[in-house]
Coordinates of C-alpha atoms in Angstrom, one line a residue:
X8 CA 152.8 -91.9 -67.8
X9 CA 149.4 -90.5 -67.7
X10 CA 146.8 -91.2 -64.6
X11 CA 143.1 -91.4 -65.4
X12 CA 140.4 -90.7 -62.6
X13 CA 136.8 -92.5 -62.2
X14 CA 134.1 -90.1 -61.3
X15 CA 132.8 -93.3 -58.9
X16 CA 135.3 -93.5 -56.9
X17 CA 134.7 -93.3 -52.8
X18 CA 135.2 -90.2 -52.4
X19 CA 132.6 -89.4 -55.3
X20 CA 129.7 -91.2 -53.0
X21 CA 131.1 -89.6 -49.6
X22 CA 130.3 -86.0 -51.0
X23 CA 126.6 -87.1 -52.3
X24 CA 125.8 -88.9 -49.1
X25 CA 127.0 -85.3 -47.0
X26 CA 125.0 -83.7 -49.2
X27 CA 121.3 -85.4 -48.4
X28 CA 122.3 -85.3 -44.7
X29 CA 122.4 -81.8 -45.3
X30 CA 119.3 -81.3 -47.2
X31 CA 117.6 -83.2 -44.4
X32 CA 119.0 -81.0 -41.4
X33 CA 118.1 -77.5 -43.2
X34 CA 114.3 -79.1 -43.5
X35 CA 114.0 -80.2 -40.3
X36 CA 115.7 -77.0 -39.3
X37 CA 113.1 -75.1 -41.5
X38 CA 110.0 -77.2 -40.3
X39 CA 110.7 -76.4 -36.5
X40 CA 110.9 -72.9 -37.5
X41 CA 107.5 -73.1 -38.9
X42 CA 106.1 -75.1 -36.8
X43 CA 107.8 -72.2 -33.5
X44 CA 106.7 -69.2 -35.4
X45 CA 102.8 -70.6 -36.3
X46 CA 103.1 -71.4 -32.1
X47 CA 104.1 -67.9 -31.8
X48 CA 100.9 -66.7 -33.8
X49 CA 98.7 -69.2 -32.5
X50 CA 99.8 -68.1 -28.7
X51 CA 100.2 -64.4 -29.5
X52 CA 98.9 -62.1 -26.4
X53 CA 96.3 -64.8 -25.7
X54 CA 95.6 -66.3 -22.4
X55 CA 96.8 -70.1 -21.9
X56 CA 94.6 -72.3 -22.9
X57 CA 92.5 -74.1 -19.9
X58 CA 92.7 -71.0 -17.6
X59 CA 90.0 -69.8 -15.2
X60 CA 89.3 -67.0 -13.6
X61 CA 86.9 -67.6 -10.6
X62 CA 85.2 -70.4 -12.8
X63 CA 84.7 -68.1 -15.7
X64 CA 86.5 -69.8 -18.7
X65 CA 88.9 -67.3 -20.6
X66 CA 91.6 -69.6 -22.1
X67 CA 92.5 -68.8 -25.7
X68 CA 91.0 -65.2 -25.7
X69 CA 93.0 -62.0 -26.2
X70 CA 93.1 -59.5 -23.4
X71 CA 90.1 -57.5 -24.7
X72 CA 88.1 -60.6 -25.4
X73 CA 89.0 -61.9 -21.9
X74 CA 88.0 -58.5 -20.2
X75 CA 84.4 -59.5 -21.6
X76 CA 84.0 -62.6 -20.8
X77 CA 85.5 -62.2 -17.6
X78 CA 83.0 -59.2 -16.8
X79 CA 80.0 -60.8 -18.4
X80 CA 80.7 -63.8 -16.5
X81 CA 81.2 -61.9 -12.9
X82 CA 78.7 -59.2 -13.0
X83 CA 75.9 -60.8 -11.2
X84 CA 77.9 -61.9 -8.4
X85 CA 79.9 -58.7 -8.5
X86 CA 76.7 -56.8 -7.9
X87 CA 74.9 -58.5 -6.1
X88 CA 73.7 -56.9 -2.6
X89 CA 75.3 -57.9 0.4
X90 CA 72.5 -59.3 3.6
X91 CA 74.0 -57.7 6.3
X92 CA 72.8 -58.5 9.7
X93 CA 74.0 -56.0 12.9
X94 CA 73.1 -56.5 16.5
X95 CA 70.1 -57.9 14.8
X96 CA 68.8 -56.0 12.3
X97 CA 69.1 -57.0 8.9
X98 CA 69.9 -54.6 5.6
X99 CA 70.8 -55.2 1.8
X100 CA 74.2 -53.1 1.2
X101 CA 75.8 -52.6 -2.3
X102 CA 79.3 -54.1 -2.9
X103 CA 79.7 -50.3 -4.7
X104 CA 78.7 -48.7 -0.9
X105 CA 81.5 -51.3 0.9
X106 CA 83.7 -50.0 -1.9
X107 CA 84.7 -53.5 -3.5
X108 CA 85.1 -53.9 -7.0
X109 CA 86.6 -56.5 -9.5
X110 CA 89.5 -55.3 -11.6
X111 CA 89.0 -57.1 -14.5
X112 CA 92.0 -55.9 -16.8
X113 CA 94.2 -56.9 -14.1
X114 CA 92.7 -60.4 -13.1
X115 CA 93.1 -60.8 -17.3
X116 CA 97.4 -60.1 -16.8
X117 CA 97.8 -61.8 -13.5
X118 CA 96.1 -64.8 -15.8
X119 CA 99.1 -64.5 -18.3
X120 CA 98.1 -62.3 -20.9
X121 CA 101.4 -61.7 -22.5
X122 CA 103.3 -62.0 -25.8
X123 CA 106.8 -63.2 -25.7
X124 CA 109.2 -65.5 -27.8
X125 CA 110.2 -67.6 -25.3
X126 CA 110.0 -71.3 -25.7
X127 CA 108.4 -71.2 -22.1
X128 CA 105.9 -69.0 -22.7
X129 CA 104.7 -70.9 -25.9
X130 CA 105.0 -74.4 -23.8
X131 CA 102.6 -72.5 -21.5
X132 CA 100.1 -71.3 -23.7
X133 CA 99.5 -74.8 -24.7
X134 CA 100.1 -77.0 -21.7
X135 CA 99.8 -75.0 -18.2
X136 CA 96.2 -73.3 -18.3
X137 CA 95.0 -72.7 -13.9
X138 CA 92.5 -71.3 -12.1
X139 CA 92.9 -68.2 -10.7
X140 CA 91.2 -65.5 -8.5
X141 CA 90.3 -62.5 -9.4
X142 CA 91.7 -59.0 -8.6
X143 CA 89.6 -57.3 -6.5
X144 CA 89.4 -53.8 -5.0
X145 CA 88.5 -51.9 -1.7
X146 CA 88.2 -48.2 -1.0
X147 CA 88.9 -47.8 2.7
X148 CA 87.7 -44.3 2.8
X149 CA 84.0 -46.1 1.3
X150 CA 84.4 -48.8 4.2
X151 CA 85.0 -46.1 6.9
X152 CA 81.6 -44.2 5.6
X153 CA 79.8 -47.2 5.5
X154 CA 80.9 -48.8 9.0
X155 CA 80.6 -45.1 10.4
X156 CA 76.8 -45.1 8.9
X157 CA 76.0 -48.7 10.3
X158 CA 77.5 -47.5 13.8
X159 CA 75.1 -44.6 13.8
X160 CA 72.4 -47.0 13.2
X161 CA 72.5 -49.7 14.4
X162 CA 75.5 -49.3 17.5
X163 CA 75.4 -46.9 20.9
X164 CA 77.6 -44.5 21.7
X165 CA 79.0 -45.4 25.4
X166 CA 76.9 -42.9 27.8
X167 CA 79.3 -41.4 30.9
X168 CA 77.8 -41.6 34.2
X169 CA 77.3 -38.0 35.8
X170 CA 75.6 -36.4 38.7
X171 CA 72.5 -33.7 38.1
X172 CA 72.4 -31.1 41.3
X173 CA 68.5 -30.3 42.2
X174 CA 67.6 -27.7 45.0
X175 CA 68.3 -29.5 47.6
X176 CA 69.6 -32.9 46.0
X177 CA 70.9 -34.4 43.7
X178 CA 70.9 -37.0 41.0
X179 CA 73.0 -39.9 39.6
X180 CA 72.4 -41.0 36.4
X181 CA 74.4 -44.4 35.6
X182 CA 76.9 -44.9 32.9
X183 CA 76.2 -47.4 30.0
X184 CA 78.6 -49.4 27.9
X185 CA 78.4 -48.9 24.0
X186 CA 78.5 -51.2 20.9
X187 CA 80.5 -50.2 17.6
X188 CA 82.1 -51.8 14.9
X189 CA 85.0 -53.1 14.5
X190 CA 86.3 -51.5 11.0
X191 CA 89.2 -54.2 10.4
X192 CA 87.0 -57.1 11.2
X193 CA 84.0 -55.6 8.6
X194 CA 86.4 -55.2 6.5
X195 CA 87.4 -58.8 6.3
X196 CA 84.1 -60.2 6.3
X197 CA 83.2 -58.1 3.1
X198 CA 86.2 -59.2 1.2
X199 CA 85.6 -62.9 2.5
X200 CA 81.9 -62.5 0.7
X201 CA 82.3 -60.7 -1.7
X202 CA 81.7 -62.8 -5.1
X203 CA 80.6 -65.8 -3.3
X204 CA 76.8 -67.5 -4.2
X205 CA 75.4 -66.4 -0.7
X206 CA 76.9 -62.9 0.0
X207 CA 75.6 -62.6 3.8
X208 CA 77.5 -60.7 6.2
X209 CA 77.6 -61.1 10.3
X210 CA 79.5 -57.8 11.7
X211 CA 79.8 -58.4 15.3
X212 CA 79.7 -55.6 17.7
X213 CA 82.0 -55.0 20.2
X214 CA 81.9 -53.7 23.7
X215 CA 83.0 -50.0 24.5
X216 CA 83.0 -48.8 28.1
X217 CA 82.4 -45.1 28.6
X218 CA 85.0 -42.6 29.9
X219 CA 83.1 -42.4 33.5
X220 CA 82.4 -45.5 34.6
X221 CA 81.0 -46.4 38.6
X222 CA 83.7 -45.9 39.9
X223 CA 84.4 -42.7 39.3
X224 CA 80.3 -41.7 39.9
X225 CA 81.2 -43.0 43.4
X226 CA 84.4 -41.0 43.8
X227 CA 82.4 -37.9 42.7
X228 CA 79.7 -38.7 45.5
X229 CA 82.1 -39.5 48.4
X230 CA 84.3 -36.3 48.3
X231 CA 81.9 -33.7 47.0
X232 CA 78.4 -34.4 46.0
X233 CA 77.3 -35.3 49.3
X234 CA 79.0 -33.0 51.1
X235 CA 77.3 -30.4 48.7
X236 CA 74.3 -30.8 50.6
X237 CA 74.8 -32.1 53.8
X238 CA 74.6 -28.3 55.6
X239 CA 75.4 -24.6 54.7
X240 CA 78.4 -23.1 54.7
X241 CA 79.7 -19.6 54.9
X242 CA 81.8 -17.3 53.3
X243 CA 83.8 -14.5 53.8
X244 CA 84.2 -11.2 51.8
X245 CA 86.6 -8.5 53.5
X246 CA 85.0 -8.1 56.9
X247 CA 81.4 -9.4 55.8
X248 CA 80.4 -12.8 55.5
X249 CA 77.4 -14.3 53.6
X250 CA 75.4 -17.8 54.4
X251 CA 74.4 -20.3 52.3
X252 CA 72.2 -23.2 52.4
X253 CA 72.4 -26.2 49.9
X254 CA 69.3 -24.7 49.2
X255 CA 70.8 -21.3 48.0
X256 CA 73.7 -23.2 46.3
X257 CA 73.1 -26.4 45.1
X258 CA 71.3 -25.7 41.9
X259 CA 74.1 -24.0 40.3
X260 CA 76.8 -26.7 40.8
X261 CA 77.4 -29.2 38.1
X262 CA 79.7 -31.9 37.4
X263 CA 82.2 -31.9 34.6
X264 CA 84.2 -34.8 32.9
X265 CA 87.6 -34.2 33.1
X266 CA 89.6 -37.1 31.6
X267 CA 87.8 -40.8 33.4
X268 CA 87.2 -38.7 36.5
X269 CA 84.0 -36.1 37.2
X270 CA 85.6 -32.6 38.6
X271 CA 82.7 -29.5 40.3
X272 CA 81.6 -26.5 38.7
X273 CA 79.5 -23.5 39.9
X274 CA 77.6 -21.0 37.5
X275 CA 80.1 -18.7 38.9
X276 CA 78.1 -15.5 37.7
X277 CA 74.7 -16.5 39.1
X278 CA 76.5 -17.2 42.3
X279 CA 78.0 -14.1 42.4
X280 CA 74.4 -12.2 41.6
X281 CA 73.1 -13.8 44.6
X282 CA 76.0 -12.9 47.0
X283 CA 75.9 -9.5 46.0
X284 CA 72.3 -9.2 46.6
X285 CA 73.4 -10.7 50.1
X286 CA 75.6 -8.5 50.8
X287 CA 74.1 -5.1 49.8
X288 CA 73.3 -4.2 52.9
X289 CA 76.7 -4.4 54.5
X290 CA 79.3 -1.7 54.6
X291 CA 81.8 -2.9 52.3
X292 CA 84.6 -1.0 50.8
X293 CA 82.9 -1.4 46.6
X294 CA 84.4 0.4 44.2
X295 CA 82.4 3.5 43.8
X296 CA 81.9 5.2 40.3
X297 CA 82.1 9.0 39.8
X298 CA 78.6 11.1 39.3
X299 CA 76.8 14.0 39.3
X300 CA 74.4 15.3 41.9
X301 CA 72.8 18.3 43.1
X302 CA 74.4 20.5 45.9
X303 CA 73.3 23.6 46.9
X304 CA 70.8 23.2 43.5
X305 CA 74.1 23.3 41.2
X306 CA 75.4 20.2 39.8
X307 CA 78.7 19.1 41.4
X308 CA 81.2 15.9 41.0
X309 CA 80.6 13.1 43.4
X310 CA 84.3 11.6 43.0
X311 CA 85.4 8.2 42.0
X312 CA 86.8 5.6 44.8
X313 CA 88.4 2.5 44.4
X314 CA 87.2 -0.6 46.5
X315 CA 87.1 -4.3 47.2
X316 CA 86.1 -6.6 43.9
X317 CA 85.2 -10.3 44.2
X318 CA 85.4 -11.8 41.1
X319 CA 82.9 -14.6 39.9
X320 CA 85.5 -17.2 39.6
X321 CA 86.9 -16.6 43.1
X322 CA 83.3 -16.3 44.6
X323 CA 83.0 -19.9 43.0
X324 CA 86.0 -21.3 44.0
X325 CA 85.1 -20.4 47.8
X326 CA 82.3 -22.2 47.6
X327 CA 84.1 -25.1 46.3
X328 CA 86.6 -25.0 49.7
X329 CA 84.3 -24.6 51.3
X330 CA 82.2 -27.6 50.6
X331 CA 85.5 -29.7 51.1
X332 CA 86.5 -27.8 54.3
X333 CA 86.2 -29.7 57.6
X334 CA 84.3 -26.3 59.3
X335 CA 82.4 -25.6 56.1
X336 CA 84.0 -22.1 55.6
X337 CA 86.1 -20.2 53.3
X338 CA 87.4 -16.4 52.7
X339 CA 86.8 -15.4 48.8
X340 CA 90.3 -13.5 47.4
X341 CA 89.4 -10.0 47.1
X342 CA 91.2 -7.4 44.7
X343 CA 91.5 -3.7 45.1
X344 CA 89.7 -2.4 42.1
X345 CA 89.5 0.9 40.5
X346 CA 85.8 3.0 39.7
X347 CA 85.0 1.8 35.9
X348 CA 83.6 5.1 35.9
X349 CA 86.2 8.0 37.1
X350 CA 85.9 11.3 38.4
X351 CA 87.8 12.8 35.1
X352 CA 85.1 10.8 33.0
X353 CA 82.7 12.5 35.1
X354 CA 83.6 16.1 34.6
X355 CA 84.1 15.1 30.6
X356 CA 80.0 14.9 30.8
X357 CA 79.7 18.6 31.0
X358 CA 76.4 19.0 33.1
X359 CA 77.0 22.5 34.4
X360 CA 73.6 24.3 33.3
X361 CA 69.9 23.6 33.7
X362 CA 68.4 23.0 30.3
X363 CA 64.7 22.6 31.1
X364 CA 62.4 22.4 33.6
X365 CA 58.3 21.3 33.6
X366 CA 56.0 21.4 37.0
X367 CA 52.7 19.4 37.1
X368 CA 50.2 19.7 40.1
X369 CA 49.9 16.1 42.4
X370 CA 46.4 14.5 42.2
X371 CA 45.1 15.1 45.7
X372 CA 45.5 11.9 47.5
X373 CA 48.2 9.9 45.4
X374 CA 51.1 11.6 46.8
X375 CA 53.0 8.7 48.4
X376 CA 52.6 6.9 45.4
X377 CA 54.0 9.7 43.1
X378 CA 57.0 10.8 45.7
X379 CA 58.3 7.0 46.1
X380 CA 58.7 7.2 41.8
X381 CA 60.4 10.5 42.1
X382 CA 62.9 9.3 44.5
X383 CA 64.0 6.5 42.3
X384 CA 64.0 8.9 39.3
X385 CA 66.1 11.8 40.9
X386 CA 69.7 11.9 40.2
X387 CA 69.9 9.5 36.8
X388 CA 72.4 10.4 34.6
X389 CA 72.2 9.6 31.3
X390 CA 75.7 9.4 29.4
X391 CA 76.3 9.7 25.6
X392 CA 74.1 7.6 23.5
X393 CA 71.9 6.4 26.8
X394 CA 68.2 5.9 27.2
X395 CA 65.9 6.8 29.8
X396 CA 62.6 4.3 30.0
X397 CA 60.2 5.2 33.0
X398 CA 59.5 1.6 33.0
X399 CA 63.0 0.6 33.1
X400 CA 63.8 2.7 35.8
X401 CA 60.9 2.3 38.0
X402 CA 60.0 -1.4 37.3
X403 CA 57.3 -2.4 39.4
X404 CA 57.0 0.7 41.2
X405 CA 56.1 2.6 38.2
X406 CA 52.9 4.8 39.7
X407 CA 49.7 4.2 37.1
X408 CA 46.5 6.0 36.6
X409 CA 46.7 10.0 37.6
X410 CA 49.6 10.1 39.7
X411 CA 51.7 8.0 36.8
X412 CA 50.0 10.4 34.3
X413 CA 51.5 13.1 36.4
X414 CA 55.1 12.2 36.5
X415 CA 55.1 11.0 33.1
X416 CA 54.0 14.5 31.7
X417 CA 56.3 16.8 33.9
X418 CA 60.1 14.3 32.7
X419 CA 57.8 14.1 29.0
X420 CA 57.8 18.2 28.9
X421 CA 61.1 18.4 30.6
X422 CA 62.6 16.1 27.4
X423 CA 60.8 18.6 25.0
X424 CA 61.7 21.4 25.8
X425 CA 65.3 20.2 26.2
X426 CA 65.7 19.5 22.6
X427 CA 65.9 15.6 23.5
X428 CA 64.5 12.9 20.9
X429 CA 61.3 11.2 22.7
X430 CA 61.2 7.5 21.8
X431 CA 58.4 6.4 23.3
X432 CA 55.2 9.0 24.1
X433 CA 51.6 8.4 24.6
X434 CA 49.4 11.2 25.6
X435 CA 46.3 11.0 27.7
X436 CA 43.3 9.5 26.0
X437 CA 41.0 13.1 26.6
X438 CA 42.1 16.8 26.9
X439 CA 41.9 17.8 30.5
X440 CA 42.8 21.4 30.2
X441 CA 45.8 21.0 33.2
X442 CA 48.7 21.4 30.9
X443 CA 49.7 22.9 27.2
X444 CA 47.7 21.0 25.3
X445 CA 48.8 17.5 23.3
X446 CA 52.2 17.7 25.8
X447 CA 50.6 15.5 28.4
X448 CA 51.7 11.6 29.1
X449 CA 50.5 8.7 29.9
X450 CA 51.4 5.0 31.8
X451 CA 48.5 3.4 31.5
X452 CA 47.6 -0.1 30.0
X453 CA 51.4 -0.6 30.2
X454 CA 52.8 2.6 28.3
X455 CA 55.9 4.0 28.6
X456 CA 57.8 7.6 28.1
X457 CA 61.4 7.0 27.0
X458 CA 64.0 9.5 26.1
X459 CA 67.9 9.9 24.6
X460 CA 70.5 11.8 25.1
X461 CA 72.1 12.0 21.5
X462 CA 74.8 14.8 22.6
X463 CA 78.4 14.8 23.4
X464 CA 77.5 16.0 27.1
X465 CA 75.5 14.1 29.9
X466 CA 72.0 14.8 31.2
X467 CA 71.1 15.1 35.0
X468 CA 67.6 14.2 35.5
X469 CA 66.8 16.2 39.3
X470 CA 62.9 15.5 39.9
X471 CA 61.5 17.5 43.1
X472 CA 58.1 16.7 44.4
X473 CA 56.3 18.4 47.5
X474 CA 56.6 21.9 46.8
X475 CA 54.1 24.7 47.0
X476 CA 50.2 23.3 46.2
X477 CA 51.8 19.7 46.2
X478 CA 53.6 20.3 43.0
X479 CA 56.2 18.0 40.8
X480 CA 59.1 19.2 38.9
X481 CA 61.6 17.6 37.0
X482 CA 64.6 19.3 36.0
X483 CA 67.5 18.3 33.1
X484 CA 70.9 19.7 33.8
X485 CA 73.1 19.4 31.1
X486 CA 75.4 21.8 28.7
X487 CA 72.8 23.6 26.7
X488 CA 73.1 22.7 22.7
X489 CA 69.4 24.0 21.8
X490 CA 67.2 26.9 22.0
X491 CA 63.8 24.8 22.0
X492 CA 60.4 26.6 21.1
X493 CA 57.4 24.6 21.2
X494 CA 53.9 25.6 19.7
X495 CA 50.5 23.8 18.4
X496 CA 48.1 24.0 15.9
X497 CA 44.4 25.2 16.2
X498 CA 42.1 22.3 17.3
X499 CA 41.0 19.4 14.0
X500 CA 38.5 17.2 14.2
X501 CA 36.4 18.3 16.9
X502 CA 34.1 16.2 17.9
X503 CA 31.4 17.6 20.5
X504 CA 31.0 16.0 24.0
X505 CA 28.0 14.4 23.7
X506 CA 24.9 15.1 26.4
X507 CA 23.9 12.1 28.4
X508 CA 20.7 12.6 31.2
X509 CA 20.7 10.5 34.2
X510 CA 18.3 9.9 36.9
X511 CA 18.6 9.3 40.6
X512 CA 20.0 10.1 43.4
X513 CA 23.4 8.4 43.0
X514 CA 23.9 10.0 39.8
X515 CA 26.9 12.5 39.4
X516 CA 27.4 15.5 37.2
X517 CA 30.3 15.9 34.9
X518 CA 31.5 18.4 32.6
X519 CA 32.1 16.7 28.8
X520 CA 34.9 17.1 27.4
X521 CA 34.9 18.2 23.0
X522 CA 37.3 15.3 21.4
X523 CA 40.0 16.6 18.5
X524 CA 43.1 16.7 17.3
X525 CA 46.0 18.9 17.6
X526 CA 49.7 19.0 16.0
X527 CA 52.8 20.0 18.2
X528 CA 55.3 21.2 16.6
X529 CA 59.3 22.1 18.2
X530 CA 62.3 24.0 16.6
X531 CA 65.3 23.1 17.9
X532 CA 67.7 26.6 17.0
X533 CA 71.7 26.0 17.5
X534 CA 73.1 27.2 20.7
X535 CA 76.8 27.8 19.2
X536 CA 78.3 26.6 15.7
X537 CA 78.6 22.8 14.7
X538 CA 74.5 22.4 14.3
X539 CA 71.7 22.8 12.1
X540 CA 68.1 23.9 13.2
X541 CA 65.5 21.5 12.9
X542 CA 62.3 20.8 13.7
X543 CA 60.0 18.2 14.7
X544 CA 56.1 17.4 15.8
X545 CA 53.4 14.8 16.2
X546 CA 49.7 14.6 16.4
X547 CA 48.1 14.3 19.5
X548 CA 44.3 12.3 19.3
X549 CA 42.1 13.0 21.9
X550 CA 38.8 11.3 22.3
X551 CA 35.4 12.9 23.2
X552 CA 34.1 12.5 27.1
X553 CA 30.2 12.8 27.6
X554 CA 28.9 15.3 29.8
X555 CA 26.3 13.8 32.2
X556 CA 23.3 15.7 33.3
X557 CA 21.5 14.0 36.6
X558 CA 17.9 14.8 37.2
X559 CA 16.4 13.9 40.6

């Protein structure tokens, strides 16, 4: 038997109603997915709506965008000066001298500028927009500068007590406290104003007490400053001993800062310059160099000895003990020294042979004058590469007018003819006739006459005064390196000594004197091989003198 089938059966309505439910879910399902992905355009990389960053509105925008606003929004009151007020003085500073700054790209992500997928993220874009502050910056090495700058300013460096020594005294000078900055705490009240309306800053200064305080002023006084002055002491070199009065002394001590406490010194050199001129009449065992002098008229080695030395530093050091000695007394350390200069270096000088010699005649009446310069010249040695100033020598016993004139012309003729370079020459201002003429000398009005010795060897200078008709000779022993001839030109220039008449009694004849000038001219020829022959001169300029006539 055959079954027939009905097409509206249950089952028939069962598969249309699965069917609509269906339909239904897949649009739902596709209308959510619209609806997420136009969420996920609208939100993008934009930042949640509502959000604020310090009171500048940048909700919605796109990074970029955001960065604008957010920088046209801040920029006054991220420029704007500072008032800054230390230890009462007042100043405008730039936020860009403190070294803070707003970074804007980074206040725009810390805001929430991302894109993302996530249903969180979307919810957020459109529900959970806050307020925020911005990022900003600070350059510590710009704060440094800029505290370091108000410090120099507007603070004060702490001042250390110390102690002044006069001539007889001496003086405190009190310590005073300084003021600086506190870097941290400027630091923190920049940030705290930065961006507000009112940008006013009050940086504090702090305290600083200075390394040597009262205390240690008054510690300094007690054990050595008054002591120092209170009575002389005396100290001992070898088997001589020198005094000293507070007087002497007490100018060349000093006080130094040595950690918070004020430790002595002593100019230890001009203390030792003033014992030494203490003790150069006393016969103490110095080292003695080597030299060359005169015996029997031949020059001869005066050997080398070795002696007591007392070092600066130990000279000052003495005076130190003894300041802080109960009996005001101390014995200076003493070392055995060599001569700097030795007898060996002595003989390497090679004065063996007299290489010039000049007389003059002594003014009548000016022979003390001219024998006390003589002395002090006789026996200098000059060594390689030395120079011999009269002046130098003689300092203020250098003889002036005729007798000066006359000691200057004999060592001036002496150098000459020796072949030596003269670096310093001024002849006399009219011929007299007493000497080869234009070689003459003079000291007046503060001239000089220097020589060198430019040769391997050393130069003796022997000067003799006294001899026959009151004469003056000085000598130069040395090893000969020249053969020296010496000549001058015929007379230029001449001007006539002019004829002035006088009446009276009191009048007084003189011979004139013509005025020219004259060239000098020297040629050095090689004594031995290693030299070339040369030759030198100069102009002398001599002025006219008037010859007087008296008629009675």
């Amino acid at each position: 038997m055959a079954r027939a089938t009905r097409w509206d059966d249950g089952p028939d309505r069962e598969d249309a109603g699965g069917r609509v439910v269906l339909a239904l879910v897949l649009g739902l399902a596709l209308l959510t997915g619209c609806v997420y992905v136009g969420a996920y355009l609208a939100a993008g990389d934009k930042i949640p709506v509502g959000t604020q960053v310090a009171g500048i509105d940048i909700g919605g925008h796109r990074p970029t965008t955001a960065v604008e606003r957010l920088r046209d929004g801040l920029s006054r009151r991220a420029d704007t000066p500072f008032t800054v007020t230390v230890n009462g003085h007042t100043q405008q500073v730039r936020p860009d001298q403190v070294g803070l700054g707003v970074d804007y790209a980074a206040s725009v992500r810390k805001a929430g500028a991302v894109r993302s997928w996530r249903p969180s993220r979307l919810w957020a874009y459109f529900t959970s927009g806050s307020t925020y502050q911005p990022v900003v910056t600070l350059d510590q090495t710009k704060l440094a500068s800029l505290v370091e700058e108000l410090d120099a300013s507007d603070g004060r460096t702490a001042t250390d007590g110390s102690v002044v020594f006069r001539r007889r005294t001496f003086v405190v000078r009190p310590p005073h406290p300084g003021l600086v900055l506190d870097p941290r705490a400027a630091g923190t009240a920049f940030w705290s104003a930065y961006l507000s309306d009112d940008p006013s800053v009050q940086l504090p200064m702090a305290s600083t007490e200075p390394m040597i305080d009262a205390r240690a002023i008054h510690r300094f006084v007690q054990t050595f400053a008054n002591p120092a002055v209170a009575s002389s002491v005396l100290l001992h070199f070898g088997s001589a001993a020198v005094r000293l009065a507070p007087a002497d002394y007490a100018r060349l001590l000093g006080a130094r800062p040595v950690g918070e406490a004020l430790r002595p010194t002593v100019n230890a050199d001009a203390l030792a310059a003033l014992t030494d001129s203490r003790l150069a009449g006393d016969a103490l065992a110095r080292p003695r160099d080597a030299s060359v002098a005169l015996v029997n008229g031949r020059p001869h080695v005066v050997p080398a000895r070795p002696g007591l030395t007392f070092a600066p530093d130990a000279v000052a050091a003495a005076l130190v003990q003894a300041i802080r000695s109960p009996d005001r007394t101390a014995r200076v350390r003493s070392i055995v020294a060599p001569a700097s200069f030795t007898t060996p270096d002595a003989r390497h000088l090679g004065i063996r042979r007299q290489v010039s010699s000049f007389t003059v005649q002594v003014p009548p009446g000016q022979a003390g004058t001219l024998l006390a310069a003589a002395r002090r010249l006789d026996g200098t040695v000059l060594r390689p590469g030395d120079t011999l100033s009269m002046r130098g020598v003689l300092g203020a016993g250098t003889p002036d007018g005729d007798s000066g004139s006359a000691l200057a012309t004999a060592a001036f003729n002496a150098a000459w003819l020796g072949g030596l370079p003269v670096t310093a020459h001024a002849e006399a201002t009219s011929y007299s006739g007493g000497h080869p003429v234009g070689r003459d000398a003079s000291l007046r009005d503060g001239q000089d006459l220097a020589f060198a010795n430019r040769t391997p060897y050393g130069v003796l200078v022997a000067v003799a005064a006294g001899g026959p008709a009151g004469s003056l000779t000085v000598t130069l022993w040395s090893t000969p390196r020249w053969s020296v001839t010496s000549s001058h030109s015929a007379p230029t220039n001449v001007v006539r000594a002019p004829r002035v008449v006088r009446h009276g009694k009191h009048c007084h004849g003189r011979a004139g004197r013509d005025g020219f000038d004259v060239t000098v001219t020297r040629s050095l020829a090689p004594v031995g091989p290693g030299s070339a022959a040369r030759t030198t001169s100069y102009t002398a300029h001599y002025a006219p003198v008037s010859r007087v006539v008296c008629h009675r």
